[in-house]
PDB file of C-alpha atoms in Angstrom:
ATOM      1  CA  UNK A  18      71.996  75.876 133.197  1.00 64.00           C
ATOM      2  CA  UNK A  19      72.655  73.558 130.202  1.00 72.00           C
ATOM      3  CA  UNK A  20      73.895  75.525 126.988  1.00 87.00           C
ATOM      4  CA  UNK A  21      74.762  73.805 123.704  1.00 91.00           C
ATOM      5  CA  UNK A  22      76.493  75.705 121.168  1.00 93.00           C
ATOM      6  CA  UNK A  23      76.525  75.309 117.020  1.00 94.00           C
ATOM      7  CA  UNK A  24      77.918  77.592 114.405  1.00 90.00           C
ATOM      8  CA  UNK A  25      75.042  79.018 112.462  1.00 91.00           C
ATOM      9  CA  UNK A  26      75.747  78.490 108.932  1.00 95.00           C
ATOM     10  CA  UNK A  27      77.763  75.830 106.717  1.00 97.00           C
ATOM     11  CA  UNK A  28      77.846  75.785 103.147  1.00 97.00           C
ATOM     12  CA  UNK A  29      79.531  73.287 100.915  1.00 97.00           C
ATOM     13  CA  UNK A  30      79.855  71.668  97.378  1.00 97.00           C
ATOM     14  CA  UNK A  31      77.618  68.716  96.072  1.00 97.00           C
ATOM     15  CA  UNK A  32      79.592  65.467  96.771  1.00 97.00           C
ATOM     16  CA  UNK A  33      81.988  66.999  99.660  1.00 97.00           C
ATOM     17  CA  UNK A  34      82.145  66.333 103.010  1.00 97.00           C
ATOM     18  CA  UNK A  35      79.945  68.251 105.252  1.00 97.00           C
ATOM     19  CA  UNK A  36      81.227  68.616 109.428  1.00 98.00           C
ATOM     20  CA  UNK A  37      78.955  70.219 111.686  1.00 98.00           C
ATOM     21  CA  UNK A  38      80.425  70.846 115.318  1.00 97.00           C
ATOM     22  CA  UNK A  39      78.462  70.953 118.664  1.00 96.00           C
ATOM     23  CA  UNK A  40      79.778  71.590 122.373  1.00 96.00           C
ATOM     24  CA  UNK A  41      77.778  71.338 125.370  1.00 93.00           C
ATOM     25  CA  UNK A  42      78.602  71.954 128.877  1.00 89.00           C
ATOM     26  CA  UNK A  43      76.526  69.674 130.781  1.00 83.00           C
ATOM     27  CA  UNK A  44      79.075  67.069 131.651  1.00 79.00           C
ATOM     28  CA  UNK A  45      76.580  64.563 133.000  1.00 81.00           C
ATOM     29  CA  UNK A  46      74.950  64.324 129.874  1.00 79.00           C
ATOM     30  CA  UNK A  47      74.294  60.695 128.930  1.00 82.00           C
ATOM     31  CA  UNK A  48      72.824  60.754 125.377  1.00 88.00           C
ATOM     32  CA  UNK A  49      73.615  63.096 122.507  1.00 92.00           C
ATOM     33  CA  UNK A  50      71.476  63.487 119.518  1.00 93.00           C
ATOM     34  CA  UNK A  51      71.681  65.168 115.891  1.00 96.00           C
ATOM     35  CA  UNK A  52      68.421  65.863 114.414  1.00 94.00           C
ATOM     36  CA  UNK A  53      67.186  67.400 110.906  1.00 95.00           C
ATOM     37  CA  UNK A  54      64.615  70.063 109.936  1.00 93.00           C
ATOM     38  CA  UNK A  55      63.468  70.305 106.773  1.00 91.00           C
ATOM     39  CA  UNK A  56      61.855  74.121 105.683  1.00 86.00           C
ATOM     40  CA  UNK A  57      58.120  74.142 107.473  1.00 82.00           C
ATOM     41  CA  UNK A  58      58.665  70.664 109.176  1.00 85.00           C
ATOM     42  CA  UNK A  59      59.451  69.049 112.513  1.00 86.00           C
ATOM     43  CA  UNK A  60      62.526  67.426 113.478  1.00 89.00           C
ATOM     44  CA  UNK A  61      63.975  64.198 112.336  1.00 91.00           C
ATOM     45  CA  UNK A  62      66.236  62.256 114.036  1.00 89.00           C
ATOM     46  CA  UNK A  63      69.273  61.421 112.537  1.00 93.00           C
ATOM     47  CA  UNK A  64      71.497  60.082 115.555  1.00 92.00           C
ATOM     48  CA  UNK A  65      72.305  59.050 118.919  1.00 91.00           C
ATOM     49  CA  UNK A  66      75.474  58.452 120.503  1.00 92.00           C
ATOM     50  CA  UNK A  67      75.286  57.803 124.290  1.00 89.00           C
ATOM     51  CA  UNK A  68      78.312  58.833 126.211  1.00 87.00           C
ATOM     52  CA  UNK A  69      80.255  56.458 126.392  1.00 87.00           C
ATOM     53  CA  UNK A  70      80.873  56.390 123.133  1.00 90.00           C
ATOM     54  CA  UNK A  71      83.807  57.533 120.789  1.00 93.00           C
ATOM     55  CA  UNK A  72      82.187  57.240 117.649  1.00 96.00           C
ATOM     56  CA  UNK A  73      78.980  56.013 115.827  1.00 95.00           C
ATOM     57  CA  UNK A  74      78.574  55.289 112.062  1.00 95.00           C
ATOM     58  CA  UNK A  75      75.632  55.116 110.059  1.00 92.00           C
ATOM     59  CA  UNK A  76      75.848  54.665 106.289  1.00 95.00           C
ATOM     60  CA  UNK A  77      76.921  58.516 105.252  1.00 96.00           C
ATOM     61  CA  UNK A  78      76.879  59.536 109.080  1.00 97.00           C
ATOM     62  CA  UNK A  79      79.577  59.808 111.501  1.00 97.00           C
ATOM     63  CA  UNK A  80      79.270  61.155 114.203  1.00 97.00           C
ATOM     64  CA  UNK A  81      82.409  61.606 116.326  1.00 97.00           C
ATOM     65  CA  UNK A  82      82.539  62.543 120.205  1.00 95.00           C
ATOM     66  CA  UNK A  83      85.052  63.874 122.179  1.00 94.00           C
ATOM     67  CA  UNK A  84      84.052  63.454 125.686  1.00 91.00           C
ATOM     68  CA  UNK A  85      86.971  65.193 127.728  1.00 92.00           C
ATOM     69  CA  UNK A  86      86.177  68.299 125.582  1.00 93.00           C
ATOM     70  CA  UNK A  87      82.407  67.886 125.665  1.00 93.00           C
ATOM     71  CA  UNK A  88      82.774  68.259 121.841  1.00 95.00           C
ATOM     72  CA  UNK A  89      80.233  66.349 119.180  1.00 96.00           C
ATOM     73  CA  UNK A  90      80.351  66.430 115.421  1.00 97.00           C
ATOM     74  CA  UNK A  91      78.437  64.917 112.679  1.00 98.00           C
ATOM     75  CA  UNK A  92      79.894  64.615 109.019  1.00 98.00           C
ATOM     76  CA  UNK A  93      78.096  63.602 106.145  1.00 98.00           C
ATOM     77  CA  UNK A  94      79.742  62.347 103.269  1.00 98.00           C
ATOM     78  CA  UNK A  95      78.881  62.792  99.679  1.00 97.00           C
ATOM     79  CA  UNK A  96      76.516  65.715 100.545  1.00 98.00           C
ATOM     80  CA  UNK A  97      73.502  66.199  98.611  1.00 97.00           C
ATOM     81  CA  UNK A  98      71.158  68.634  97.756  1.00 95.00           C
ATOM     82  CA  UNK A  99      68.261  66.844  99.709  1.00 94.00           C
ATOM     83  CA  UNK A 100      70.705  67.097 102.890  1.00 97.00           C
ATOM     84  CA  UNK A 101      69.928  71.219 102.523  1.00 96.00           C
ATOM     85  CA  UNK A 102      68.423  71.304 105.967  1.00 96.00           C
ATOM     86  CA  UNK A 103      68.994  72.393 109.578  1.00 95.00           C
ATOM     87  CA  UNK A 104      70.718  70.127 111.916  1.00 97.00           C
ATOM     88  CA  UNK A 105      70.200  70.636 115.482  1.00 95.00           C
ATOM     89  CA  UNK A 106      72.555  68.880 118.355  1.00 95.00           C
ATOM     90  CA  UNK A 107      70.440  68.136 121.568  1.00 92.00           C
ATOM     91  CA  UNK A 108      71.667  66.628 124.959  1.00 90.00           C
ATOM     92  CA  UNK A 109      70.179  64.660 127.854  1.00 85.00           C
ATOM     93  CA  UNK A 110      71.239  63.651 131.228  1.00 77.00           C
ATOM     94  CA  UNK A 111      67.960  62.028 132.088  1.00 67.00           C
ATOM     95  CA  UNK A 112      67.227  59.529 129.478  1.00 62.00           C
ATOM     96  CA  UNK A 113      65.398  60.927 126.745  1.00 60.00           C
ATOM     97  CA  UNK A 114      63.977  63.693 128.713  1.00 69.00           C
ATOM     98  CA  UNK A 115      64.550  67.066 129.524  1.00 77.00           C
ATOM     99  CA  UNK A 116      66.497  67.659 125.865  1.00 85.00           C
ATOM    100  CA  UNK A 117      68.740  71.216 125.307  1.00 87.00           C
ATOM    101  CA  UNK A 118      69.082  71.973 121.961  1.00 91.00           C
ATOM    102  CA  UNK A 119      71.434  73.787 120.545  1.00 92.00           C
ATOM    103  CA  UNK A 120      70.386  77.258 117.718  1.00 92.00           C
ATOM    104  CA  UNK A 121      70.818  74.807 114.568  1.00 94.00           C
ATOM    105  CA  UNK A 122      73.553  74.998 112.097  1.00 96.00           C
ATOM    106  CA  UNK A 123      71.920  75.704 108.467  1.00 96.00           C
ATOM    107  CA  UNK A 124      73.186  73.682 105.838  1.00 97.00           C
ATOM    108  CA  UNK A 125      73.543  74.698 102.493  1.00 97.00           C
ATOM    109  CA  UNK A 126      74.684  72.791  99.656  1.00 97.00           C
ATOM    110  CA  UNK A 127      76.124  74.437  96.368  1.00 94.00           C
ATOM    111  CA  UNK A 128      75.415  72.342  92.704  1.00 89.00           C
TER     112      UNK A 128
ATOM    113  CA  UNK B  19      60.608  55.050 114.951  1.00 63.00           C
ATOM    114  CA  UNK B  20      57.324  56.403 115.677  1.00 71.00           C
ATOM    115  CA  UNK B  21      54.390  58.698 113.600  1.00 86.00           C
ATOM    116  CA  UNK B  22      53.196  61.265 115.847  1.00 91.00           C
ATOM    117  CA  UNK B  23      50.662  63.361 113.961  1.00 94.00           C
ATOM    118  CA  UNK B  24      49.928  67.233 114.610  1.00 95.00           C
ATOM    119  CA  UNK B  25      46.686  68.743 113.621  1.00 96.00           C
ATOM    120  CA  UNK B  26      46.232  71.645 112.071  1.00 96.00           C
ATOM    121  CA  UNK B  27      49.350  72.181 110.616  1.00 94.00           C
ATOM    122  CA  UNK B  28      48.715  75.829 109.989  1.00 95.00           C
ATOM    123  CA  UNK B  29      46.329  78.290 111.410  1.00 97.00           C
ATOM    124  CA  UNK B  30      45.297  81.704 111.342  1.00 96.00           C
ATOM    125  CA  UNK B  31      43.607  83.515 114.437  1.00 96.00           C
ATOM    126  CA  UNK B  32      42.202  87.201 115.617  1.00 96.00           C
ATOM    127  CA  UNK B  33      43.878  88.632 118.618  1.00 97.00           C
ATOM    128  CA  UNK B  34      41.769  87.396 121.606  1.00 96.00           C
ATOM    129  CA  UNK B  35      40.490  84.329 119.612  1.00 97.00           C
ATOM    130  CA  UNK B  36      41.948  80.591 121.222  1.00 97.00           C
ATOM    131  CA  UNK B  37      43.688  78.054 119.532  1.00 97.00           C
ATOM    132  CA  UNK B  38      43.946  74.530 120.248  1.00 97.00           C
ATOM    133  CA  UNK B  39      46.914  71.728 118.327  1.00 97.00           C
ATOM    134  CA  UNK B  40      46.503  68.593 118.818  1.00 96.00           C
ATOM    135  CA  UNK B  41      48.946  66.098 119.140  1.00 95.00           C
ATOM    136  CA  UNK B  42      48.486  62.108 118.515  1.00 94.00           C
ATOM    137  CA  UNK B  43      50.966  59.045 118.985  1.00 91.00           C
ATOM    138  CA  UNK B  44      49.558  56.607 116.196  1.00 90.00           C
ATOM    139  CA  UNK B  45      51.021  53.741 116.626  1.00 85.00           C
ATOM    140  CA  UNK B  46      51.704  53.798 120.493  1.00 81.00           C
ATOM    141  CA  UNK B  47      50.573  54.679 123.743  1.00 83.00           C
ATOM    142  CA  UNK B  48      52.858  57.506 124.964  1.00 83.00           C
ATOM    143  CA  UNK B  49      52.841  58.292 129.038  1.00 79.00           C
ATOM    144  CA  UNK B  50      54.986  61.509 128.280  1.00 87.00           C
ATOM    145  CA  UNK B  51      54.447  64.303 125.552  1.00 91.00           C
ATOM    146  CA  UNK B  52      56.239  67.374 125.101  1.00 93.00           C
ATOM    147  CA  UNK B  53      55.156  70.925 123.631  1.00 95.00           C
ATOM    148  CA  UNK B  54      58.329  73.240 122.109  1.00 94.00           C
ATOM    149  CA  UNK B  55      57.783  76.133 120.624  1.00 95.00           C
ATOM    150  CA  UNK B  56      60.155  77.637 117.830  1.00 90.00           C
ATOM    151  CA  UNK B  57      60.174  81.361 116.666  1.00 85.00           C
ATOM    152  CA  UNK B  58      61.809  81.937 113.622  1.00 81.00           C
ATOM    153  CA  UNK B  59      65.778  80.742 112.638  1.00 77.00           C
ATOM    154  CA  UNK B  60      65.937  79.913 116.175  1.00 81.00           C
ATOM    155  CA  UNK B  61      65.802  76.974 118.294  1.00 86.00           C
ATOM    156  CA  UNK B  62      63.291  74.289 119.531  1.00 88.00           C
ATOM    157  CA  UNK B  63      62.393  75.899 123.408  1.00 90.00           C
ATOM    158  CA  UNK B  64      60.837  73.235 125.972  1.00 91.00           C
ATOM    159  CA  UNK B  65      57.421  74.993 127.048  1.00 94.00           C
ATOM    160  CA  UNK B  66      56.064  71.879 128.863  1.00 94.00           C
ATOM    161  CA  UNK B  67      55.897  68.273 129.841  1.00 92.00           C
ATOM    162  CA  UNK B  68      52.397  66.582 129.407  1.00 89.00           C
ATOM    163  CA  UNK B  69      51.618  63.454 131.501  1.00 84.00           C
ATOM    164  CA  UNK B  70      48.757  61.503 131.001  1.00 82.00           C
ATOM    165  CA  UNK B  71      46.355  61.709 133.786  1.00 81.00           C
ATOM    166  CA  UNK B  72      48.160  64.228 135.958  1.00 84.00           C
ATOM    167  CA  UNK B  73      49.068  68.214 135.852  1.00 87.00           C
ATOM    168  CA  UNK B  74      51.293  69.312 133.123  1.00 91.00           C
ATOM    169  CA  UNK B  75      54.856  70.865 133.806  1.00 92.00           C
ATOM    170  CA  UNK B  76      55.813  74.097 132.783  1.00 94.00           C
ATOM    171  CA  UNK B  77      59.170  75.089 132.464  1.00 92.00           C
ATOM    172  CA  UNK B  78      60.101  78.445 133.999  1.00 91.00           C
ATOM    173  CA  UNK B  79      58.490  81.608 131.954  1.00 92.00           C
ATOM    174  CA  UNK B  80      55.715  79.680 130.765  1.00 94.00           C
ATOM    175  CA  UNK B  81      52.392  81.078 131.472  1.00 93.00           C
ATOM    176  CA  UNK B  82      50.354  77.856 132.421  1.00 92.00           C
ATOM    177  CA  UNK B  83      47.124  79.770 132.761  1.00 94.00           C
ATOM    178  CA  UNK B  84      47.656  80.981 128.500  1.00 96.00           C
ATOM    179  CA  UNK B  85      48.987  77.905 127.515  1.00 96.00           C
ATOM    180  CA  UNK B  86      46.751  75.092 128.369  1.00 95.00           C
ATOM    181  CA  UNK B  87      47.388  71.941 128.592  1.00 94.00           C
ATOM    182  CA  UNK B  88      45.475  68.728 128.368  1.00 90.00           C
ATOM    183  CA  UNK B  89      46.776  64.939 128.296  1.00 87.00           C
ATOM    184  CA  UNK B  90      43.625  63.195 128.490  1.00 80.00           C
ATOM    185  CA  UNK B  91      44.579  59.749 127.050  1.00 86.00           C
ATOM    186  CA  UNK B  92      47.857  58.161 126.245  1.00 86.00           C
ATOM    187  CA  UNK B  93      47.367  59.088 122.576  1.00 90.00           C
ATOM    188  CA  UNK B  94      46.539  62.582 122.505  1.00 92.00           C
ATOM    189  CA  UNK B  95      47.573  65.688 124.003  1.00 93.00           C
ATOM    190  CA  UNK B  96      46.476  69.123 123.156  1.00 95.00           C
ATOM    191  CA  UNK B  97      47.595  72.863 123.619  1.00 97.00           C
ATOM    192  CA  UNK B  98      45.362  75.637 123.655  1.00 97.00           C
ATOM    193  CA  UNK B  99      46.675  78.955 122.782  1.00 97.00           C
ATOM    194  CA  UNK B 100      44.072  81.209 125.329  1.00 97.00           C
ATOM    195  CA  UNK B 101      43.524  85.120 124.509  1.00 96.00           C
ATOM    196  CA  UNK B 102      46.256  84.756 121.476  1.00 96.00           C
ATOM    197  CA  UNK B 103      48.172  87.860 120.785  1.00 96.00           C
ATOM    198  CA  UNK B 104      50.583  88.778 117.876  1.00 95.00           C
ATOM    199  CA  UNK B 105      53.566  87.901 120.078  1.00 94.00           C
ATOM    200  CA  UNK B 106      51.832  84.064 120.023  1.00 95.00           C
ATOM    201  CA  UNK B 107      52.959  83.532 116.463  1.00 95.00           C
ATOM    202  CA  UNK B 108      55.235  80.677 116.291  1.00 95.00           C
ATOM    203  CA  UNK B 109      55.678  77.165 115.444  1.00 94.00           C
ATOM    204  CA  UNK B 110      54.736  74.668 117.927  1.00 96.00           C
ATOM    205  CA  UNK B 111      55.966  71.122 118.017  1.00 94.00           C
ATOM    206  CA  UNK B 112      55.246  68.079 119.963  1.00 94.00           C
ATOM    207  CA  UNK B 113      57.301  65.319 120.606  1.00 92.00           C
ATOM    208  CA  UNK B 114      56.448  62.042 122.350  1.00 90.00           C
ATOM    209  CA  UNK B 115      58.714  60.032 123.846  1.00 83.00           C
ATOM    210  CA  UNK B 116      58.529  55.790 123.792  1.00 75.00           C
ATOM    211  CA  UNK B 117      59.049  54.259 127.064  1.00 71.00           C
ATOM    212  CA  UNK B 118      62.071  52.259 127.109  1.00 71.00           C
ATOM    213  CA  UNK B 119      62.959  54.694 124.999  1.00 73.00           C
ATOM    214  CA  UNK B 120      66.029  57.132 125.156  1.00 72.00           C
ATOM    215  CA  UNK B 121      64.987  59.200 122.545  1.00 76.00           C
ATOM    216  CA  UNK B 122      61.977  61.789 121.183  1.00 83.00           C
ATOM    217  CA  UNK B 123      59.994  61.961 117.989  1.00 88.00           C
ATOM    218  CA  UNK B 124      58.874  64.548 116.742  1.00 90.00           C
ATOM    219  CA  UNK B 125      55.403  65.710 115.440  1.00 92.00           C
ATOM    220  CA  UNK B 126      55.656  67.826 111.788  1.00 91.00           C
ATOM    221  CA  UNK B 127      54.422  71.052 113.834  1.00 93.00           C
ATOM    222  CA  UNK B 128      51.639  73.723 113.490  1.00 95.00           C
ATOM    223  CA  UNK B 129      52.689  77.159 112.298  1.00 95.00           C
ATOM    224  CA  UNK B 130      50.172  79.886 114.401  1.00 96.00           C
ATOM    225  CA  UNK B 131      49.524  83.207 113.202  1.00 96.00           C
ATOM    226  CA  UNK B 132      47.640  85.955 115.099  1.00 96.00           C
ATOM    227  CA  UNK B 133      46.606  88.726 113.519  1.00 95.00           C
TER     228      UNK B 133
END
């Protein structure tokens, strides 16, 4: 079946960049999401990009996508402390259905 | 976006007791809800599809008959923990999806713990 994969853990300074990578194997899939969870909450959407698409920006989010390598990353400039979370990459082939996620990368950020 | 509410957002249950979450759409009528179900540092795992009026769909490991499902009306669908055990304790999250819509949103969860 579908597997998406994330490193675990990422920690970096207060006002650095932060990159969190994602592959995925499903190579039909036709929407690609990052989403946030705050300690004790659901998940919050961050981003889409659908497939055919290179790369999406959204204020402090980028999120880049490398198709040929089923590859997807999401940088946040200036990191803050509030952006202390877990961010989990999810795929779809069927238009907002059926989602794989992938185990969450926990993001710390150091004052 | 979209508020989808989950009620309660914590419980505590006895072995054998049953638990029912409820999850509402607020501010529109959603045709397709879905119940995930995340143990702890782990992942979100798809337990079911709920459509309104009809049979929900359990994915593959998913005991239908313990984990009830209702989607009576196109803004609420519930799960009902039956004969909860230990191994029930989790976090369970609903999403709803918008038609027209390519993505999900996502309720704020109920943590379950059986004692």
């Amino acid at each position: 079946g579908e597997d998406v994969e994330q490193s675990l853990f990422l920690s970096v300074r207060e006002g650095d960049s932060s990159v969190i990578n994602c592959t995925y194997t499903d190579s039909s899939s036709t929407y690609l999401y990052w989403y946030k969870q705050e300690p004790g909450a659901g998940l919050q959407l961050l981003t889409y990009i659908f497939s055919n698409m290179d790369m999406k920006q959204d204020q402090r989010l980028t999120v880049l996508l490398n198709k040929k390598d089923k590859h997807l990353s999401l940088r946040i400039a200036d990191t803050q402390t509030g952006d202390s979370a877990i961010y989990f990459c999810a795929e779809t082939s069927s238009y907002g259905q059926n989602f794989v996620f992938g185990p969450g990368t926990r993001l710390s950020v150091l004052p | 976006g979209a508020v989808v509410s989950q009620h309660p957002s914590r419980v505590i249950c006895k072995s054998g007791t049953s638990v029912k979450i409820e999850c509402r759409s607020l501010d529109f009528q959603a045709t397709t809800m879905f119940w995930y179900r995340q143990f702890p540092k782990q992942s979100l795992m798809l337990m079911a599809t709920s459509n309104e009026g009809s049979k929900a769909t359990y994915e593959q490991g998913v005991e239908k008959d313990k984990f009830l499902i209702n989607h009576a009306s196109l803004t609420l669908s519930t799960l009902t923990v039956t004969s909860a055990h230990p191994e029930d304790s989790s976090f369970y999250i609903c999403s709803v999806k918008k038609t027209n819509y390519n993505e999900q949103f996502f309720g704020p969860g109920t943590r379950l713990t059986v004692l």
